[in-house]
Amino acid sequence: MPGAYPQLIQLDQKKPLSAVIKEVCDGWNLPGPDNYALQYTEGVQMYITESNRLDIKNGCILRLTKAPGRSADDLYKGIQSSDGGVRCDSLKELASVSRDVTFAQEFISRDGHVLLVRIVEDSNENNQIMTHTLTGFMELMDHGIVSWENLSAVFIKKIAGFVNGKLTDESMQQVSLDILENMVLSSRKLFLQVKQEVTMERLIAHLQVANQQIQTKAMALLMALLQTAEDADRQEMFAFLNKKNLRQYIYKNIILSSSPVQDEMAHYLYVLQSVTMNHLEARMRTPLDCYSQDQRDILHGLRQAAFETESENSLSHERRRSLCAKEFKKLGFSNNSNPGQDLVRTPPGLLALDTMYYFATRYPDAYSRFVLENSSREDKHECPFARSSIQLTLILCEILRIGESPSETGSNYHPIFFSQDRLLEELFCVCIQLLNKTWKEMRATQEDFDKVMQVVKEQITRTLSSKPTSLELFKNKVNALNYSEILKLRQTERLHQEETLAPPVLELKERLKPELLELIRQQRLNRLCQGTMFRKISSRRRQDKLWYCRLSPNHKMLHYGDVNEDAENPAIETLQEKIPVADIKGLLTGKDCPHMKENKGKQTKEVLDLAFSITYDVEEYSLNFIAPTRTDFCLWTDGLSVLLGRDMSSESMRSELEILLSMEIKLRLLDLENVPIPDSAPAVPKPPSNYNFCYEFSQTEQ
């Protein structure tokens, strides 16, 4: 207890908590033990209750403090004090202690949250008091004890007013944006109210400030509005945001900012990219309609732009039809008499027609050059424009993940997306010319079409993975990555994976495997001892707490606990929770995990691939994980398998084993360079008929 000499106690978990508190109070000669409670630290001070008392670990420092009911009463009175200083201190303390669910229940049972709502609605307080009020309110609501839908329209207007106001304090704006995001995600009714009150212009303005936290919260609210909106509303909001140049503001103030993009902002940029690109899904899933005059006109427009036949009208119907079929064949359509049939396949459907038409109209010289250059080549060496365009559009759809719902944990965005209004079309225009260049470099024929497309896909994927920030940068990088460079990269990668398949070498590999598997096991356990930071995923708030898990150096305990984002490698003593390895009963992955079953149907394949759980005690409890990356998933599932005495089974383990085997084999075969290894061992010769050639060595000869 602050101000008192500490007590060292033996906490009897079988004794009622009230009896334990009485003993502690008696130790300090304190009257009225009912007015006191014990707290322990788990990131923040938490009240000890009958339900969580088993969470207390040996060596915990407990704190004797006011009982939650008494604390709630005092703060309730303090908030209503006529003295501004008392009100400010009470609200500041409330913002801190409201993180504890026991206190939150007591305070809410006294209608404390209603009091906070009233303070906001009256708006008579200064910015500092209002910030503490909003923070306390947010912490109370975060426990899910009170429904967001009970809030009045006046309260929502006031919160929206703090966001819309140009002179509002930054801390107030930050927590106000947080409150509005939670409202939007909680119900359709609140979504409509918030959408009506918050102006999009102010959200865009918040993205232009220097404060990264405000940028992130504004982006979070914007994404919540877009994802919760129905299709018609979403289209309307996108139209408005495009008109207001949202992407240019993000590009200038976030992508090109000197500060690195934080994980949470990266997620929202990924969501915006995903939701925006998915607008193309309808065109991608729609086949060409051969009876649509508009679509037929676009097809003929492609032909006419390439071949400019002026005297077409003077030809007879049959002659004109024959000429069209010939020109469509030169354009690279497989079905030259009815080219629309090539665009019936979905995906890419009409999207392929859109990209071809965009290229032909936006870059007519490059389009004509492509078509005419290939028309003049030998038949077998010409690069078919239409067929290539259809396949290239499909590849770009796969790379940009068009049609895939955004993942809850995804953060893989392309900076180039924010520099372009029509990313797919502009990428297509660069890549179709790249395809023609690669076709020539490979001296390809029609039979090599699939090989060329694989190389082009690799060129695009490798270039985008380097995160170019502009189309010009992408263009320079992708053109520098020519076919010979791709071959060098492939050869380097192949050398890392190369293996000799001679039977003696395979036998040697089998003998080396146990030793190398033991090496991988030790590496996995060392990695678990080092620990990993995981993110808690909540359906209501993505910016939930982080937690850290690590294995004790003696491999007997799994320690875990909540941590701050800036904690790089927290000490094992700071992690309050632990599970004895001996109590772990099983390891579950993917859709078998309890936290994946709870949200069945809502989880993407990406999240399922990262999810794993351990069950412990009598399989009643589970500790649930979502790994930050696939590599971390493999390391943890392998390490846990080793602890459970099972075989490792991850693709990462198989890959590492192959690399280690390859290295070991190469080292052992260094002396046999250029020496052919026979498939079978030489036959052992028959023993000689006599051993007369044997020399008897005697001691006397020494």
XYZ file of C-alpha atoms in Angstrom:
702
model
C 0.000 0.000 0.000
C 1.434 3.424 -0.942
C 3.017 4.984 2.131
C 3.085 1.760 4.166
C 5.812 -0.824 4.827
C 5.221 -3.779 2.406
C 3.948 -7.159 3.590
C 5.153 -10.529 2.293
C 2.135 -12.857 2.320
C 1.388 -16.470 1.500
C -1.790 -16.166 -0.550
C -4.089 -19.094 0.245
C -6.135 -19.562 -2.935
C -8.668 -21.740 -1.079
C -9.518 -18.944 1.374
C -12.288 -16.448 0.385
C -10.886 -13.219 -1.044
C -12.647 -11.151 1.648
C -10.760 -13.109 4.350
C -7.438 -12.493 2.559
C -8.179 -8.738 2.335
C -9.104 -8.691 6.072
C -5.764 -10.292 6.975
C -3.868 -7.742 4.852
C -5.845 -4.851 6.423
C -5.153 -6.238 9.912
C -1.436 -6.243 9.080
C -1.616 -2.474 8.631
C -4.263 -1.926 11.347
C -6.796 -0.658 8.796
C -10.479 -0.614 9.846
C -13.324 -1.577 7.457
C -11.763 -4.201 5.145
C -14.948 -4.067 3.019
C -13.743 -0.696 1.716
C -10.566 -2.214 0.275
C -9.602 -4.478 -2.600
C -6.429 -6.001 -4.016
C -5.007 -5.208 -7.442
C -2.307 -6.870 -9.525
C -0.493 -5.583 -12.595
C -1.197 -6.918 -16.066
C -0.032 -4.067 -18.249
C -2.388 -1.906 -16.154
C -3.604 -2.259 -12.538
C -6.396 -4.888 -12.433
C -8.726 -5.667 -9.525
C -8.443 -9.208 -8.175
C -11.806 -10.982 -8.116
C -12.915 -14.531 -7.389
C -13.032 -15.164 -11.147
C -9.490 -13.993 -11.969
C -7.602 -14.743 -8.711
C -6.038 -17.885 -10.212
C -4.223 -15.647 -12.722
C -1.984 -14.337 -9.922
C 1.527 -15.740 -10.201
C 4.144 -16.402 -7.524
C 6.104 -13.244 -6.768
C 3.362 -10.868 -7.962
C 3.373 -7.463 -6.270
C -0.203 -6.848 -5.129
C -1.549 -3.437 -4.210
C -4.118 -2.695 -1.517
C -6.428 0.026 -2.783
C -9.994 1.292 -2.542
C -12.686 -1.250 -3.394
C -14.007 -0.788 -6.973
C -17.450 0.245 -5.664
C -15.952 2.866 -3.358
C -13.596 4.068 -6.093
C -16.551 4.353 -8.510
C -18.531 6.360 -5.915
C -15.624 8.739 -5.267
C -14.984 9.350 -8.940
C -18.714 9.759 -9.633
C -18.824 12.500 -6.990
C -15.525 14.040 -8.103
C -16.742 14.347 -11.694
C -19.744 16.381 -10.467
C -17.631 18.650 -8.227
C -17.963 22.417 -8.637
C -14.155 22.679 -8.521
C -12.713 22.415 -12.080
C -9.404 21.010 -10.813
C -11.152 18.191 -8.918
C -13.280 17.410 -11.999
C -10.186 17.293 -14.222
C -8.236 15.010 -11.832
C -11.264 12.698 -11.377
C -11.810 12.347 -15.136
C -8.083 11.789 -15.731
C -8.075 8.975 -13.151
C -11.306 7.583 -14.634
C -9.672 7.386 -18.089
C -6.920 5.253 -16.530
C -8.917 2.925 -14.208
C -11.738 2.312 -16.728
C -9.516 -0.230 -18.491
C -10.328 -2.611 -15.619
C -13.595 -4.461 -16.315
C -14.428 -4.811 -12.571
C -14.271 -1.053 -12.051
C -16.107 -0.449 -15.360
C -19.035 -2.640 -14.216
C -19.274 -0.742 -10.904
C -19.092 2.686 -12.557
C -21.628 1.777 -15.283
C -24.024 0.294 -12.664
C -24.129 3.816 -11.129
C -24.946 5.269 -14.591
C -21.495 6.833 -14.685
C -21.400 6.510 -18.482
C -24.632 8.532 -18.679
C -22.896 11.274 -16.684
C -20.027 11.311 -19.207
C -22.505 11.516 -22.103
C -24.166 14.492 -20.391
C -20.793 16.285 -20.022
C -20.180 15.835 -23.751
C -23.696 16.960 -24.687
C -23.427 20.111 -22.524
C -19.923 20.930 -23.862
C -19.202 23.420 -21.068
C -15.758 22.020 -20.185
C -12.293 22.921 -21.462
C -10.378 20.774 -23.962
C -8.324 18.935 -21.327
C -11.376 17.865 -19.294
C -13.244 16.943 -22.490
C -10.320 14.766 -23.682
C -10.286 12.861 -20.346
C -14.101 12.493 -20.555
C -13.976 11.045 -24.078
C -11.053 8.725 -23.223
C -12.864 7.418 -20.121
C -16.051 6.931 -22.144
C -14.166 5.011 -24.876
C -12.485 2.736 -22.314
C -15.846 2.000 -20.611
C -17.585 1.233 -23.919
C -14.729 -0.998 -25.015
C -15.772 -3.661 -22.458
C -19.056 -4.240 -24.340
C -21.181 -3.834 -21.182
C -23.334 -1.056 -22.709
C -24.633 -1.040 -26.292
C -23.471 1.732 -28.609
C -27.021 1.988 -29.958
C -28.271 3.620 -26.732
C -26.446 6.850 -27.575
C -28.480 9.960 -28.395
C -28.403 11.895 -31.665
C -27.185 14.969 -29.713
C -24.144 13.023 -28.430
C -23.296 11.802 -31.940
C -23.601 15.370 -33.284
C -21.235 16.641 -30.581
C -18.603 13.941 -31.272
C -18.894 14.592 -35.026
C -18.546 18.310 -34.245
C -15.193 17.653 -32.531
C -14.026 15.817 -35.666
C -15.379 18.458 -38.056
C -14.068 21.419 -36.038
C -10.904 23.030 -37.408
C -9.694 24.365 -34.036
C -10.402 21.236 -31.951
C -7.582 19.931 -29.739
C -5.624 17.073 -31.424
C -6.068 14.641 -28.497
C -9.837 15.273 -28.555
C -9.986 14.698 -32.302
C -8.038 11.464 -31.993
C -10.362 9.872 -29.412
C -13.463 11.300 -31.176
C -12.425 9.581 -34.429
C -11.945 6.359 -32.442
C -15.463 6.629 -30.933
C -17.063 7.272 -34.344
C -15.249 4.285 -35.894
C -16.683 2.002 -33.204
C -20.174 3.440 -33.734
C -19.994 2.791 -37.487
C -18.863 -0.823 -36.972
C -21.559 -1.556 -34.367
C -24.787 -1.013 -36.336
C -26.328 0.130 -39.621
C -28.398 2.804 -37.825
C -25.310 4.426 -36.287
C -23.473 4.137 -39.618
C -26.175 6.255 -41.271
C -26.094 8.835 -38.465
C -22.300 9.150 -38.524
C -22.240 9.311 -42.339
C -24.750 12.165 -42.177
C -22.831 14.112 -39.486
C -19.167 13.681 -40.488
C -18.044 15.553 -43.578
C -15.708 13.676 -45.921
C -13.782 16.905 -46.544
C -12.737 17.014 -42.877
C -11.606 13.361 -42.922
C -9.493 14.119 -46.007
C -8.154 17.225 -44.207
C -7.159 15.032 -41.231
C -5.033 12.918 -43.613
C -3.007 16.040 -44.450
C -1.892 16.819 -40.880
C 1.564 15.950 -39.526
C 0.181 13.950 -36.561
C 0.414 10.260 -37.588
C -2.090 9.151 -34.925
C -4.778 11.483 -36.294
C -3.991 10.347 -39.850
C -4.384 6.701 -38.759
C -7.658 7.282 -36.849
C -9.122 9.294 -39.751
C -8.142 6.510 -42.156
C -9.693 3.920 -39.791
C -13.016 5.809 -39.752
C -12.935 6.259 -43.524
C -12.373 2.514 -44.068
C -15.100 1.628 -41.531
C -17.555 3.850 -43.464
C -16.573 2.341 -46.836
C -16.682 -1.274 -45.645
C -19.984 -0.909 -43.766
C -21.750 0.934 -46.611
C -24.049 -0.914 -48.990
C -23.070 -1.000 -52.671
C -25.019 2.108 -53.720
C -23.688 4.185 -50.786
C -20.173 2.908 -51.366
C -20.254 3.888 -55.045
C -21.482 7.364 -54.098
C -18.740 7.756 -51.451
C -16.055 6.581 -53.874
C -17.235 9.018 -56.513
C -16.991 11.861 -53.983
C -13.556 10.765 -52.699
C -12.202 10.481 -56.258
C -13.555 13.950 -57.021
C -11.731 15.259 -53.940
C -8.473 13.497 -55.008
C -8.237 11.312 -51.885
C -5.502 9.133 -53.362
C -3.299 12.115 -54.250
C -3.536 13.380 -50.647
C -2.603 9.934 -49.289
C 0.263 9.687 -51.799
C 1.646 13.113 -50.897
C 1.111 13.095 -47.100
C 1.532 9.400 -46.192
C 3.325 7.422 -48.935
C 5.949 10.116 -49.663
C 6.162 11.226 -46.018
C 9.592 11.116 -44.359
C 8.079 9.049 -41.503
C 7.754 5.273 -42.144
C 4.222 3.905 -42.583
C 3.149 2.138 -39.349
C 1.519 -1.338 -39.368
C -1.982 -0.049 -38.651
C -1.862 2.571 -41.405
C -0.409 -0.065 -43.798
C -3.489 -2.201 -43.095
C -5.896 0.649 -43.922
C -3.984 1.498 -47.122
C -4.254 -2.184 -48.092
C -8.019 -2.149 -47.343
C -8.559 1.001 -49.445
C -6.581 -0.519 -52.314
C -8.518 -3.784 -52.053
C -11.984 -2.176 -51.838
C -11.169 0.192 -54.742
C -9.736 -2.506 -57.029
C -12.768 -4.715 -56.317
C -14.901 -2.214 -58.256
C -13.460 -3.895 -61.345
C -14.755 -7.303 -60.262
C -18.119 -6.875 -62.027
C -16.397 -6.267 -65.405
C -13.975 -9.136 -64.707
C -16.859 -11.572 -64.079
C -18.959 -10.420 -67.083
C -18.401 -12.195 -70.427
C -18.632 -10.296 -73.698
C -22.155 -10.194 -75.118
C -21.954 -10.919 -78.847
C -25.354 -9.180 -79.319
C -24.207 -5.919 -77.719
C -23.666 -3.320 -80.430
C -21.456 -1.168 -78.164
C -19.090 -4.048 -77.433
C -18.939 -5.037 -81.109
C -18.134 -1.420 -81.985
C -15.213 -1.428 -79.520
C -13.860 -4.639 -81.109
C -14.070 -3.108 -84.589
C -12.549 0.090 -83.210
C -9.483 -1.933 -82.149
C -9.183 -3.357 -85.656
C -9.661 -0.011 -87.410
C -7.161 1.763 -85.107
C -4.542 -0.792 -86.093
C -5.164 -1.113 -89.845
C -7.022 2.135 -90.913
C -8.877 0.727 -93.903
C -10.557 3.734 -95.564
C -12.073 2.016 -98.600
C -13.896 -0.600 -96.531
C -17.382 0.704 -97.338
C -16.858 0.267 -101.086
C -16.253 -3.475 -100.683
C -18.926 -6.144 -100.994
C -20.313 -7.742 -97.847
C -18.371 -10.997 -98.381
C -15.139 -9.191 -99.245
C -15.440 -6.913 -96.218
C -16.162 -9.895 -93.957
C -13.105 -11.741 -95.287
C -10.929 -8.637 -94.771
C -12.208 -8.208 -91.164
C -11.472 -11.877 -90.372
C -7.961 -11.502 -91.790
C -7.297 -8.355 -89.744
C -8.703 -9.869 -86.527
C -6.345 -12.796 -87.073
C -3.424 -10.342 -87.393
C -4.621 -8.732 -84.149
C -4.118 -12.091 -82.452
C -7.691 -13.294 -81.923
C -8.026 -17.092 -81.978
C -11.578 -16.955 -83.373
C -11.058 -14.468 -86.210
C -14.555 -14.816 -87.708
C -16.188 -14.098 -84.326
C -13.516 -12.465 -82.102
C -16.039 -11.869 -79.295
C -15.805 -15.593 -78.464
C -12.240 -15.007 -77.164
C -13.678 -12.701 -74.492
C -16.414 -15.024 -73.223
C -14.092 -16.614 -70.643
C -14.321 -15.096 -67.161
C -12.177 -13.894 -65.590
C -10.969 -11.596 -67.227
C -14.206 -11.125 -69.227
C -14.909 -7.544 -70.328
C -11.944 -6.243 -68.346
C -9.637 -7.544 -71.103
C -11.629 -5.567 -73.692
C -11.410 -2.453 -71.478
C -7.618 -2.719 -71.107
C -7.043 -3.298 -74.838
C -9.284 -0.346 -75.759
C -7.565 1.881 -73.156
C -4.150 1.037 -74.615
C -5.324 1.625 -78.198
C -6.870 5.024 -77.397
C -4.408 6.298 -74.743
C -1.215 5.224 -76.517
C -2.253 4.865 -80.223
C 1.346 4.992 -81.554
C 2.551 2.221 -79.231
C -0.566 0.169 -80.085
C -0.071 0.500 -83.860
C 3.647 -0.258 -83.518
C 2.915 -3.453 -81.533
C 0.342 -4.764 -84.027
C 2.176 -3.807 -87.234
C 5.548 -5.053 -85.966
C 4.062 -8.487 -85.248
C 2.079 -8.538 -88.503
C 5.325 -8.321 -90.438
C 7.005 -11.226 -88.611
C 6.863 -14.849 -89.681
C 3.586 -16.473 -88.642
C 5.134 -18.672 -85.997
C 7.172 -15.811 -84.432
C 4.442 -13.174 -84.200
C 3.264 -12.198 -80.712
C -0.587 -12.365 -80.742
C -1.804 -9.022 -79.302
C -5.365 -10.083 -78.341
C -4.438 -13.455 -76.852
C -1.537 -11.879 -74.937
C -3.750 -9.023 -73.693
C -6.433 -11.390 -72.385
C -3.848 -13.488 -70.510
C -1.960 -10.422 -69.241
C -5.196 -8.901 -67.872
C -5.875 -12.166 -66.031
C -2.327 -12.121 -64.552
C -2.755 -8.510 -63.367
C -6.117 -9.416 -61.780
C -4.388 -12.211 -59.840
C -1.437 -10.026 -58.750
C -3.721 -7.129 -57.670
C -6.154 -9.625 -56.049
C -9.232 -8.233 -57.755
C -12.340 -9.984 -56.414
C -10.755 -10.999 -53.079
C -12.236 -9.561 -49.870
C -9.710 -7.616 -47.779
C -8.167 -9.658 -44.974
C -8.353 -8.519 -41.334
C -4.585 -8.777 -40.987
C -3.422 -7.868 -44.513
C -1.008 -4.983 -44.988
C 0.503 -5.664 -48.420
C -0.392 -2.507 -50.331
C 1.231 -1.138 -53.515
C 2.442 2.489 -53.142
C 2.041 2.849 -56.923
C -1.761 2.411 -56.495
C -1.976 5.825 -54.795
C -0.073 7.561 -57.599
C -2.504 6.422 -60.343
C -6.241 6.860 -60.883
C -6.401 3.869 -63.251
C -3.718 1.533 -61.986
C -4.828 -1.643 -63.796
C -5.049 0.056 -67.195
C -1.738 1.922 -66.812
C 0.058 -1.217 -65.612
C -1.405 -3.059 -68.595
C -0.054 -0.440 -71.015
C 3.467 -0.797 -69.577
C 3.318 -4.602 -69.325
C 1.908 -5.322 -72.799
C 4.924 -3.511 -74.268
C 7.167 -5.405 -71.849
C 5.562 -8.653 -73.063
C 6.427 -7.801 -76.680
C 10.031 -7.009 -75.647
C 10.341 -10.282 -73.678
C 8.812 -12.234 -76.591
C 11.579 -10.952 -78.857
C 14.308 -11.587 -76.256
C 13.125 -15.196 -75.911
C 12.808 -15.587 -79.723
C 9.468 -17.158 -78.884
C 7.048 -18.965 -81.176
C 3.337 -19.669 -80.630
C 4.278 -22.894 -78.792
C 6.220 -20.829 -76.216
C 3.228 -18.621 -75.317
C 2.767 -20.051 -71.792
C 6.522 -19.825 -71.060
C 6.591 -16.157 -72.081
C 3.558 -15.402 -69.878
C 5.270 -17.089 -66.895
C 8.371 -14.926 -67.402
C 6.266 -11.744 -67.722
C 4.336 -12.627 -64.553
C 7.643 -13.115 -62.742
C 8.949 -9.766 -64.053
C 5.826 -7.936 -62.807
C 5.708 -9.729 -59.427
C 9.403 -9.182 -58.671
C 9.178 -5.494 -59.629
C 6.024 -4.801 -57.595
C 7.572 -6.537 -54.572
C 10.253 -3.790 -54.551
C 7.403 -1.288 -53.817
C 7.953 1.276 -56.617
C 6.276 4.589 -55.722
C 5.484 5.746 -59.271
C 4.557 4.312 -62.663
C 7.771 5.695 -64.174
C 9.849 3.914 -61.532
C 7.914 0.682 -62.142
C 8.443 1.026 -65.895
C 12.210 1.518 -65.526
C 12.617 -1.360 -63.083
C 10.473 -3.874 -64.976
C 12.226 -3.128 -68.280
C 15.638 -3.486 -66.611
C 14.570 -6.934 -65.401
C 14.905 -8.501 -68.861
C 14.802 -12.178 -69.794
C 18.541 -12.728 -69.240
C 18.240 -11.194 -65.719
C 15.303 -13.510 -64.946
C 17.402 -16.475 -66.109
C 20.272 -15.388 -63.823
C 17.909 -15.052 -60.853
C 16.364 -18.437 -61.583
C 19.792 -20.022 -61.943
C 20.929 -18.551 -58.609
C 17.783 -19.860 -56.921
C 18.192 -23.229 -58.600
C 21.767 -23.496 -57.347
C 20.485 -23.066 -53.816
C 18.054 -25.930 -54.310
C 20.195 -28.149 -56.558
C 20.544 -31.772 -55.551
C 22.263 -34.827 -56.959
C 19.993 -37.820 -57.518
C 22.594 -40.630 -57.670
C 21.563 -43.542 -55.355
C 24.763 -43.315 -53.201
C 24.113 -39.592 -52.669
C 20.462 -40.265 -51.784
C 21.647 -42.860 -49.272
C 24.112 -40.350 -47.817
C 21.267 -37.813 -47.542
C 19.175 -40.275 -45.540
C 22.081 -40.783 -43.129
C 22.558 -37.022 -42.724
C 18.862 -36.251 -42.174
C 18.599 -37.118 -38.423
C 21.532 -34.848 -37.561
C 20.147 -31.933 -39.606
C 16.605 -32.408 -38.275
C 18.027 -32.109 -34.755
C 19.709 -28.845 -35.817
C 16.366 -27.490 -37.085
C 14.638 -28.625 -33.865
C 17.173 -26.695 -31.779
C 16.764 -23.616 -34.001
C 12.969 -23.764 -33.594
C 13.223 -24.026 -29.801
C 15.746 -21.150 -29.717
C 13.339 -19.092 -31.825
C 10.492 -19.833 -29.367
C 12.773 -18.772 -26.500
C 13.397 -15.509 -28.345
C 9.616 -15.008 -28.656
C 7.246 -13.287 -31.102
C 4.816 -10.380 -30.922
C 1.240 -11.266 -31.915
C -1.728 -8.989 -32.567
C -5.100 -9.589 -30.938
C -7.809 -9.402 -33.595
C -11.212 -8.033 -32.644
C -14.224 -7.720 -34.940
C -14.956 -4.272 -33.501
C -11.542 -2.701 -33.296
C -8.544 -3.617 -35.359
C -6.190 -1.494 -33.269
C -6.426 -3.940 -30.386
C -3.575 -4.708 -28.024
C -0.399 -6.571 -28.892
C 0.794 -9.554 -26.900
C 4.092 -11.373 -26.694
C 4.771 -15.072 -26.222
C 8.085 -16.814 -25.543
C 9.412 -20.132 -24.248
C 11.448 -20.232 -21.038
C 15.176 -21.078 -21.472
C 14.654 -24.465 -19.772
C 11.823 -25.254 -22.269
C 9.364 -25.961 -19.431
C 7.119 -22.871 -19.482
C 5.385 -20.832 -22.162
C 5.233 -17.194 -20.972
C 2.876 -14.627 -22.535
C 1.277 -11.269 -21.794
C 0.110 -7.941 -23.251
C 2.802 -5.487 -24.381
C 3.063 -2.024 -25.931
C 3.803 -1.594 -29.646
C 7.251 -0.130 -28.952
C 8.343 -3.111 -26.792
C 10.877 -4.851 -29.027
C 11.923 -7.839 -26.941
C 10.214 -7.777 -23.519
C 11.960 -9.582 -20.653
C 10.436 -12.887 -19.601
C 9.692 -11.465 -16.120
C 7.364 -8.818 -17.608
C 5.109 -11.478 -19.172
C 2.544 -12.216 -16.470
C 0.889 -15.358 -17.872
C 2.445 -18.797 -18.209
C 1.463 -22.316 -19.243
C 3.562 -25.368 -18.239
C 4.663 -27.220 -21.393
C 3.730 -30.478 -19.644
C 0.084 -29.294 -19.561
C -0.129 -28.716 -23.334
C -2.321 -31.416 -24.824
C -2.601 -30.547 -28.483
C -1.790 -28.203 -31.360
C -4.566 -27.072 -33.722
C -4.200 -25.141 -36.991
C -6.444 -23.381 -39.510
C -10.197 -23.923 -39.326
C -9.838 -26.386 -36.415
C -8.805 -23.515 -34.077
C -11.454 -22.331 -31.576
C -11.073 -18.658 -32.610
C -11.603 -19.594 -36.276
C -14.714 -21.668 -35.439
C -16.209 -18.699 -33.565
C -15.994 -16.533 -36.693
C -16.828 -19.300 -39.148
C -17.409 -17.944 -42.637
C -15.928 -14.522 -41.812
C -12.262 -15.496 -42.025
C -10.315 -15.284 -45.277
C -7.955 -18.028 -46.443
C -5.045 -15.709 -45.565
C -6.089 -15.535 -41.886
C -6.871 -19.284 -41.733
C -3.359 -20.008 -43.016
C -1.863 -18.024 -40.104
C -4.079 -19.302 -37.270
C -3.006 -21.899 -34.685
C -3.990 -22.781 -31.115
C -2.680 -24.885 -28.248
C -5.033 -26.726 -25.910
C -3.927 -27.300 -22.345
C -5.050 -28.842 -19.054
C -7.916 -31.242 -19.883
C -8.462 -29.662 -23.332
C -10.858 -27.170 -21.762
C -8.634 -24.150 -22.324
C -6.882 -22.897 -25.422
C -4.366 -20.180 -26.254
C -5.128 -18.765 -29.686
C -2.604 -17.231 -32.079
C -2.673 -15.460 -35.444
C 0.920 -15.385 -36.693
C 2.205 -12.093 -38.196
C 3.625 -13.958 -41.216
C 3.636 -17.446 -42.709
C 7.302 -17.820 -41.620
C 6.352 -17.155 -37.973
C 3.468 -19.645 -38.311
C 5.893 -22.348 -39.500
C 8.459 -21.576 -36.771
C 5.860 -21.712 -33.979
C 3.965 -24.799 -35.165
C 7.272 -26.642 -35.646
C 8.586 -25.547 -32.240
C 5.367 -26.531 -30.482
C 5.411 -29.905 -32.294
C 8.964 -30.484 -30.991
C 7.817 -29.665 -27.434
C 4.951 -32.140 -27.827
C 7.324 -34.848 -29.095
C 5.833 -34.813 -32.601
C 7.408 -34.567 -36.052
C 7.759 -31.107 -37.609
C 5.622 -30.764 -40.730
C 5.795 -27.177 -42.029
C 6.810 -26.257 -45.572
C 9.502 -24.023 -44.037
C 11.067 -27.032 -42.274
C 11.051 -29.061 -45.504
C 12.633 -26.181 -47.419
C 15.349 -25.612 -44.777
C 16.089 -29.332 -44.548
C 16.589 -29.463 -48.331
C 18.914 -26.417 -48.244
C 20.979 -27.863 -45.375
C 21.158 -31.281 -47.056
C 22.229 -29.692 -50.330
C 24.977 -27.680 -48.596
C 26.209 -30.685 -46.625
C 26.235 -32.929 -49.702
C 28.175 -30.332 -51.718
C 30.761 -30.010 -48.952
C 31.180 -33.782 -48.743
C 31.462 -34.161 -52.524
C 34.027 -31.368 -53.022
C 36.853 -33.900 -53.459
C 34.812 -35.802 -56.049
C 34.396 -32.861 -58.426
C 34.208 -34.093 -62.045
C 34.357 -37.700 -60.803
C 31.297 -39.687 -61.971
C 29.526 -41.434 -59.097
C 28.332 -44.923 -60.110
C 24.716 -45.889 -59.424
C 25.788 -48.932 -57.454
C 28.882 -49.834 -55.445
C 31.573 -51.846 -57.292
C 31.298 -55.620 -56.802
C 33.525 -57.075 -54.083
C 36.032 -59.438 -55.785
C 36.219 -63.107 -54.843
C 38.813 -64.042 -52.188
C 42.161 -65.302 -53.582
C 42.811 -69.067 -53.847
C 45.717 -68.777 -51.375
C 47.368 -66.223 -49.164
C 51.009 -67.038 -49.955
C 51.617 -63.428 -50.785
C 51.183 -62.630 -47.079
C 54.502 -61.643 -45.394
C 55.233 -62.793 -41.851
C 56.750 -59.948 -39.897
C 58.947 -61.060 -37.010
C 60.278 -59.224 -33.984
C 63.886 -60.179 -34.831
C 63.754 -58.069 -37.987
C 63.281 -54.887 -36.004
